[in-house]
Amino acid sequence: MGEFAIGQSVLRREDPRLLRGQGRYFDDLKLADQLYAAIVRSPHAHADIRGIDSSAALKLPGVHAVLTGKDYAADALGSLPSMAPYKKRDGSPMYLPPRPPIAIDRAMHVGYPVAVVVADTLDRARDGVEAVAVDYAPRPAVVSACDAFAQGAPQLYADCPNNEAYFYQAGDKAKTDAAFAAAAHVVEQRLVINRVTANPLEPRGVTGIYDAGTQRYTLHCGFQRPWLFRNDIARTTLKIPEAELRLVTGDIGGSYGLRGSVYPEIVLMLWAARRVGRPVKWTQSRNEAHVSDDDARDNIVDAALALDNDGKFLGVRIRSFGNLGAFVSFRGAMPPVVNIGTVVGTYLTPALHVAISGMLTNTHCTSPYRGAGRPEASYMIERLIDIAADRLGVDPAELRRRNTIPPQAMPYKTPLVFTYDSGRFEENLDRTTKLADWSGFESRRKEAAKRGKLRGIGISNTIEQAADPTIETAEIRFDPLGGMTLVTGSVSHGQGHATIQTQILVDRLGVDPERVKFIQGDTDAVAFGMGTGGSRSTTMSGGAIALVSDKIVAKGTKLAAHLMEAAEGDVEFKDGRFTIAGTDRSTGIHDVARAAFQLDKLPAGMEPGLYETATYRARTGNFPNGCHVCEVEIDPETGTTQIVGYWVVDDVGVVINPMLVKGQIMGGIAQGLGQVLMEDKAYDAEGQVLTGSFMDYAMPRADDFCPVVIEDNPVPTPTNPLGVKGAGEAGTVGSLSAGVNAIVDALSVLGIRHVDTPCTPYRVWRAITDAKAPSPAA
């Protein structure tokens, strides 16, 4: 329908008010009687707490309370909630350590809350933090997931041997072992996938409110999954009926998975509000974010690929250690495992086996972050293929082409956990290599060499599972003046939900987009849903909108037939109008909505009003896929890498809004290449954070990139009513692999076969220097 038709690059409806400073972000919430909180955090990665002296802090002007772990234990509140879907080696449930939001007798990582100071102002609360004296007895700490598994490593919990929270296996081990035994070629590589953190534009914050009269809590903060949060916090931590907790969020300045976790501060502010009898607000500083946010990635992987003499893949073997941190965060057990099916890639590999240990260490918890295991799994197979191509002397694109799953194989059951529903993988490969002038690369390499530069090109064929098969609800409410409100359980934190959802509504109902309003992010107002995450919002909310729209049309058709004195079967609905077939008599949906509230215009037996609710249940996810090519130049004197070309062909199914899809893919590429080039959440051997500010944690800027060419190759999926596939994480899944492959290709002329992320100037320079150094035998 015109400008808002599906497939049109509609400008984001959210942007005008945000650009005018009319957004309502967390810190815009200021309650008249609120107090402020600051948190005493452990400076040690592992330490017993022998005592806390808060007397000096309580004497300071404006300080209302200093709350400690002993107070929390006395109130008999529970641990932070966590999902624990995996098992130990003996088949029993995985180890889930208790995680009080505040240390009771032991600090488990740097930054763990030890006390909460509540005061009239933030400055006074921070002064109070400085006055709290804590007596620590440091213990040995362990940081690396592999080190934590080693014999003799410090044990975080006496009842968790080897610090292994779970052990997961998938695939056919016997078949995979046989494939490797029969292989003509085997390539192996240890991959260290470094730790990163999300760093959204808006830091976290929490305001907790407790109403003693109604015995009800209200939580204001940015979140992705309101109903999951509400259920688990109420049941597990506060131990109250779910209806006694309300969650509210306003505009959110980015998340990337970060706000999908239940953090200690969420519970601490609710608890503090009940304790002091007034709302309590905590706002995170940027430096505090580096020691209190969940991190991501951090995998150590031994990967192997078996091939025959023709370069056909025979088997893949993966042994991975995923670093969970000191505790298991809300969804933190999942990233090392839940998307490991992505390691199959777009290839016809007959045998695979993966074995994964979820490891506990004295570091911050890890949680889902843009991709949540997908970039890591894709990186495993894509690096192996490039290493194999180098070993066999075969073009990396050609080796991929020989092993690509053909479109006629769909639906394709992989040897691991996924069944792909659709995709034209070789077409993605052919189109992207043509865009990138893959065949002409060697001439560019030679030209760069004349200038003293090392030039490389990398490729990644990617596929991922998006939109977990759960549920989502949408409610459409027309009002007596004909306006519409959409109520949905998904929560936007920058993706453009209001724009996409308006386009779907215009397509399904032909409504006037200027008359569409939205409600989200308030559990007292929104319909039940699973929230936002895993590239699910358009699939799930879109599916729910499609279902509820059908209900609106069905009731509207009955009413329109009555209004036009026609048989219901003679009325057709198209482009927002109910028309008597074969005539020019019609009425619009907004007119029908107004009539629905006028009792004298209703047929007998019809309920007044036009509002419906529908819950969409997905039976399976979908599989966005694509091909990325990255080209780089490296200065061998400094190790500095410059991205000089980037090309993508992506299949995200039906494209609702091409502009927003390209924005999502570009953003994902930037985050993936950020890890490739510079981002690194580093700890020393004692568990101290070495990258505690942006002075040390490098963030990519616009001038670190080049123009990116993005094209669509849409293959609609049959798995949901709209035919869409997830787009939010596609860029990250492909760019991690393509970027590293390009850098290693540039360095391959020196005999370098692998560099771990991040490929910082120093790391690349060191690899070049070591490669040029004479061997000891010389």
PDB file of C-alpha atoms in Angstrom, residues 547-679:
ATOM      1  CA  LEU A 547      -3.002 -13.809  12.930  1.00  0.00           C
ATOM      2  CA  VAL A 548      -4.665 -10.964  14.809  1.00  0.00           C
ATOM      3  CA  SER A 549      -5.208  -9.091  11.545  1.00  0.00           C
ATOM      4  CA  ASP A 550      -7.121 -12.079  10.207  1.00  0.00           C
ATOM      5  CA  LYS A 551      -9.395 -11.895  13.254  1.00  0.00           C
ATOM      6  CA  ILE A 552      -9.966  -8.165  12.707  1.00  0.00           C
ATOM      7  CA  VAL A 553     -10.841  -8.774   9.048  1.00  0.00           C
ATOM      8  CA  ALA A 554     -13.217 -11.611   9.952  1.00  0.00           C
ATOM      9  CA  LYS A 555     -15.203  -9.483  12.404  1.00  0.00           C
ATOM     10  CA  GLY A 556     -14.933  -6.423  10.196  1.00  0.00           C
ATOM     11  CA  THR A 557     -16.360  -8.359   7.251  1.00  0.00           C
ATOM     12  CA  LYS A 558     -19.444  -9.344   9.261  1.00  0.00           C
ATOM     13  CA  LEU A 559     -20.010  -5.764  10.370  1.00  0.00           C
ATOM     14  CA  ALA A 560     -19.331  -4.290   6.916  1.00  0.00           C
ATOM     15  CA  ALA A 561     -21.825  -6.711   5.354  1.00  0.00           C
ATOM     16  CA  HIS A 562     -24.444  -5.587   7.883  1.00  0.00           C
ATOM     17  CA  LEU A 563     -23.694  -1.900   7.269  1.00  0.00           C
ATOM     18  CA  MET A 564     -23.918  -2.288   3.479  1.00  0.00           C
ATOM     19  CA  GLU A 565     -26.920  -4.652   3.700  1.00  0.00           C
ATOM     20  CA  ALA A 566     -25.097  -7.407   1.846  1.00  0.00           C
ATOM     21  CA  ALA A 567     -24.447 -11.085   2.415  1.00  0.00           C
ATOM     22  CA  GLU A 568     -21.250 -11.718   4.305  1.00  0.00           C
ATOM     23  CA  GLY A 569     -20.044 -14.064   1.574  1.00  0.00           C
ATOM     24  CA  ASP A 570     -20.309 -11.259  -0.986  1.00  0.00           C
ATOM     25  CA  VAL A 571     -17.945  -8.935   0.888  1.00  0.00           C
ATOM     26  CA  GLU A 572     -14.262  -8.891  -0.021  1.00  0.00           C
ATOM     27  CA  PHE A 573     -11.449  -7.186   1.876  1.00  0.00           C
ATOM     28  CA  LYS A 574      -8.468  -5.646   0.138  1.00  0.00           C
ATOM     29  CA  ASP A 575      -6.210  -2.663   0.744  1.00  0.00           C
ATOM     30  CA  GLY A 576      -8.128  -1.494   3.775  1.00  0.00           C
ATOM     31  CA  ARG A 577     -11.599  -1.577   2.195  1.00  0.00           C
ATOM     32  CA  PHE A 578     -14.545  -3.933   2.481  1.00  0.00           C
ATOM     33  CA  THR A 579     -16.200  -4.152  -0.937  1.00  0.00           C
ATOM     34  CA  ILE A 580     -19.323  -5.897  -2.200  1.00  0.00           C
ATOM     35  CA  ALA A 581     -18.010  -8.132  -4.971  1.00  0.00           C
ATOM     36  CA  GLY A 582     -18.820  -6.909  -8.426  1.00  0.00           C
ATOM     37  CA  THR A 583     -19.885  -3.441  -7.278  1.00  0.00           C
ATOM     38  CA  ASP A 584     -18.243  -0.143  -6.375  1.00  0.00           C
ATOM     39  CA  ARG A 585     -19.889  -0.110  -2.944  1.00  0.00           C
ATOM     40  CA  SER A 586     -17.305  -0.220  -0.180  1.00  0.00           C
ATOM     41  CA  THR A 587     -16.387   1.062   3.251  1.00  0.00           C
ATOM     42  CA  GLY A 588     -12.994   1.570   4.850  1.00  0.00           C
ATOM     43  CA  ILE A 589     -11.592  -0.254   7.865  1.00  0.00           C
ATOM     44  CA  HIS A 590     -11.417   2.910   9.981  1.00  0.00           C
ATOM     45  CA  ASP A 591     -15.114   3.587   9.257  1.00  0.00           C
ATOM     46  CA  VAL A 592     -16.008   0.040  10.217  1.00  0.00           C
ATOM     47  CA  ALA A 593     -13.993   0.434  13.415  1.00  0.00           C
ATOM     48  CA  ARG A 594     -15.958   3.548  14.384  1.00  0.00           C
ATOM     49  CA  ALA A 595     -19.231   1.757  13.649  1.00  0.00           C
ATOM     50  CA  ALA A 596     -18.186  -1.118  15.893  1.00  0.00           C
ATOM     51  CA  PHE A 597     -18.635   1.175  18.919  1.00  0.00           C
ATOM     52  CA  GLN A 598     -22.074   2.468  17.847  1.00  0.00           C
ATOM     53  CA  LEU A 599     -24.639   0.089  19.305  1.00  0.00           C
ATOM     54  CA  ASP A 600     -27.363   0.966  16.800  1.00  0.00           C
ATOM     55  CA  LYS A 601     -25.129  -0.107  13.908  1.00  0.00           C
ATOM     56  CA  LEU A 602     -24.299  -3.580  15.195  1.00  0.00           C
ATOM     57  CA  PRO A 603     -26.002  -6.747  13.964  1.00  0.00           C
ATOM     58  CA  ALA A 604     -27.776  -8.878  16.523  1.00  0.00           C
ATOM     59  CA  GLY A 605     -25.426 -10.912  18.681  1.00  0.00           C
ATOM     60  CA  MET A 606     -22.247  -8.969  17.838  1.00  0.00           C
ATOM     61  CA  GLU A 607     -20.121  -7.661  20.701  1.00  0.00           C
ATOM     62  CA  PRO A 608     -19.315  -3.939  20.505  1.00  0.00           C
ATOM     63  CA  GLY A 609     -15.823  -2.772  19.685  1.00  0.00           C
ATOM     64  CA  LEU A 610     -13.094  -3.912  17.335  1.00  0.00           C
ATOM     65  CA  TYR A 611     -10.189  -5.338  19.248  1.00  0.00           C
ATOM     66  CA  GLU A 612      -8.609  -8.764  19.010  1.00  0.00           C
ATOM     67  CA  THR A 613      -5.675 -10.702  20.430  1.00  0.00           C
ATOM     68  CA  ALA A 614      -3.699 -13.523  18.850  1.00  0.00           C
ATOM     69  CA  THR A 615      -0.758 -15.604  20.016  1.00  0.00           C
ATOM     70  CA  TYR A 616       1.524 -16.971  17.327  1.00  0.00           C
ATOM     71  CA  ARG A 617       3.382 -20.189  17.999  1.00  0.00           C
ATOM     72  CA  ALA A 618       6.369 -20.987  15.810  1.00  0.00           C
ATOM     73  CA  ARG A 619       6.991 -24.679  15.287  1.00  0.00           C
ATOM     74  CA  THR A 620      10.569 -24.153  14.153  1.00  0.00           C
ATOM     75  CA  GLY A 621      13.097 -21.399  13.615  1.00  0.00           C
ATOM     76  CA  ASN A 622      14.301 -20.140  10.254  1.00  0.00           C
ATOM     77  CA  PHE A 623      17.727 -20.023   8.652  1.00  0.00           C
ATOM     78  CA  PRO A 624      19.037 -16.753   7.260  1.00  0.00           C
ATOM     79  CA  ASN A 625      22.151 -17.322   5.202  1.00  0.00           C
ATOM     80  CA  GLY A 626      24.586 -15.495   3.002  1.00  0.00           C
ATOM     81  CA  CYS A 627      28.102 -14.993   1.769  1.00  0.00           C
ATOM     82  CA  HIS A 628      30.604 -12.367   2.942  1.00  0.00           C
ATOM     83  CA  VAL A 629      33.844 -11.351   1.232  1.00  0.00           C
ATOM     84  CA  CYS A 630      36.338  -9.053   2.970  1.00  0.00           C
ATOM     85  CA  GLU A 631      39.495  -7.545   1.491  1.00  0.00           C
ATOM     86  CA  VAL A 632      42.269  -6.017   3.598  1.00  0.00           C
ATOM     87  CA  GLU A 633      45.651  -4.354   3.330  1.00  0.00           C
ATOM     88  CA  ILE A 634      48.269  -4.692   6.048  1.00  0.00           C
ATOM     89  CA  ASP A 635      51.238  -2.428   6.657  1.00  0.00           C
ATOM     90  CA  PRO A 636      54.005  -4.890   7.613  1.00  0.00           C
ATOM     91  CA  GLU A 637      55.985  -2.163   9.355  1.00  0.00           C
ATOM     92  CA  THR A 638      53.233  -1.448  11.906  1.00  0.00           C
ATOM     93  CA  GLY A 639      50.861  -4.435  11.673  1.00  0.00           C
ATOM     94  CA  THR A 640      47.958  -2.070  10.997  1.00  0.00           C
ATOM     95  CA  THR A 641      45.082  -3.601   9.035  1.00  0.00           C
ATOM     96  CA  GLN A 642      42.874  -1.527   6.743  1.00  0.00           C
ATOM     97  CA  ILE A 643      39.553  -2.854   5.468  1.00  0.00           C
ATOM     98  CA  VAL A 644      39.548  -1.916   1.771  1.00  0.00           C
ATOM     99  CA  GLY A 645      36.533  -3.834   0.496  1.00  0.00           C
ATOM    100  CA  TYR A 646      33.503  -5.653   1.853  1.00  0.00           C
ATOM    101  CA  TRP A 647      30.687  -7.361  -0.069  1.00  0.00           C
ATOM    102  CA  VAL A 648      27.644  -9.292   1.166  1.00  0.00           C
ATOM    103  CA  VAL A 649      24.808 -11.206  -0.436  1.00  0.00           C
ATOM    104  CA  ASP A 650      22.279 -12.196   2.219  1.00  0.00           C
ATOM    105  CA  ASP A 651      19.077 -14.236   2.227  1.00  0.00           C
ATOM    106  CA  VAL A 652      16.761 -13.002   4.954  1.00  0.00           C
ATOM    107  CA  GLY A 653      13.600 -14.243   3.258  1.00  0.00           C
ATOM    108  CA  VAL A 654      10.942 -11.681   2.441  1.00  0.00           C
ATOM    109  CA  VAL A 655      12.460  -8.237   2.958  1.00  0.00           C
ATOM    110  CA  ILE A 656       9.978  -5.992   4.768  1.00  0.00           C
ATOM    111  CA  ASN A 657      12.158  -2.865   4.679  1.00  0.00           C
ATOM    112  CA  PRO A 658      15.398  -3.033   2.623  1.00  0.00           C
ATOM    113  CA  MET A 659      16.884   0.046   4.309  1.00  0.00           C
ATOM    114  CA  LEU A 660      16.449  -1.357   7.809  1.00  0.00           C
ATOM    115  CA  VAL A 661      17.745  -4.774   6.756  1.00  0.00           C
ATOM    116  CA  LYS A 662      20.891  -3.204   5.331  1.00  0.00           C
ATOM    117  CA  GLY A 663      21.292  -1.172   8.514  1.00  0.00           C
ATOM    118  CA  GLN A 664      21.055  -4.315  10.616  1.00  0.00           C
ATOM    119  CA  ILE A 665      23.567  -6.162   8.453  1.00  0.00           C
ATOM    120  CA  MET A 666      25.972  -3.206   8.449  1.00  0.00           C
ATOM    121  CA  GLY A 667      25.737  -2.895  12.231  1.00  0.00           C
ATOM    122  CA  GLY A 668      26.420  -6.606  12.622  1.00  0.00           C
ATOM    123  CA  ILE A 669      29.420  -6.400  10.316  1.00  0.00           C
ATOM    124  CA  ALA A 670      30.825  -3.546  12.391  1.00  0.00           C
ATOM    125  CA  GLN A 671      30.526  -5.564  15.592  1.00  0.00           C
ATOM    126  CA  GLY A 672      32.072  -8.648  14.030  1.00  0.00           C
ATOM    127  CA  LEU A 673      34.970  -6.687  12.548  1.00  0.00           C
ATOM    128  CA  GLY A 674      35.364  -4.867  15.857  1.00  0.00           C
ATOM    129  CA  GLN A 675      36.281  -8.217  17.386  1.00  0.00           C
ATOM    130  CA  VAL A 676      38.477  -9.080  14.415  1.00  0.00           C
ATOM    131  CA  LEU A 677      40.493  -5.866  14.623  1.00  0.00           C
ATOM    132  CA  MET A 678      40.571  -4.579  18.186  1.00  0.00           C
ATOM    133  CA  GLU A 679      37.857  -5.384  20.753  1.00  0.00           C
TER     134      GLU A 679
END
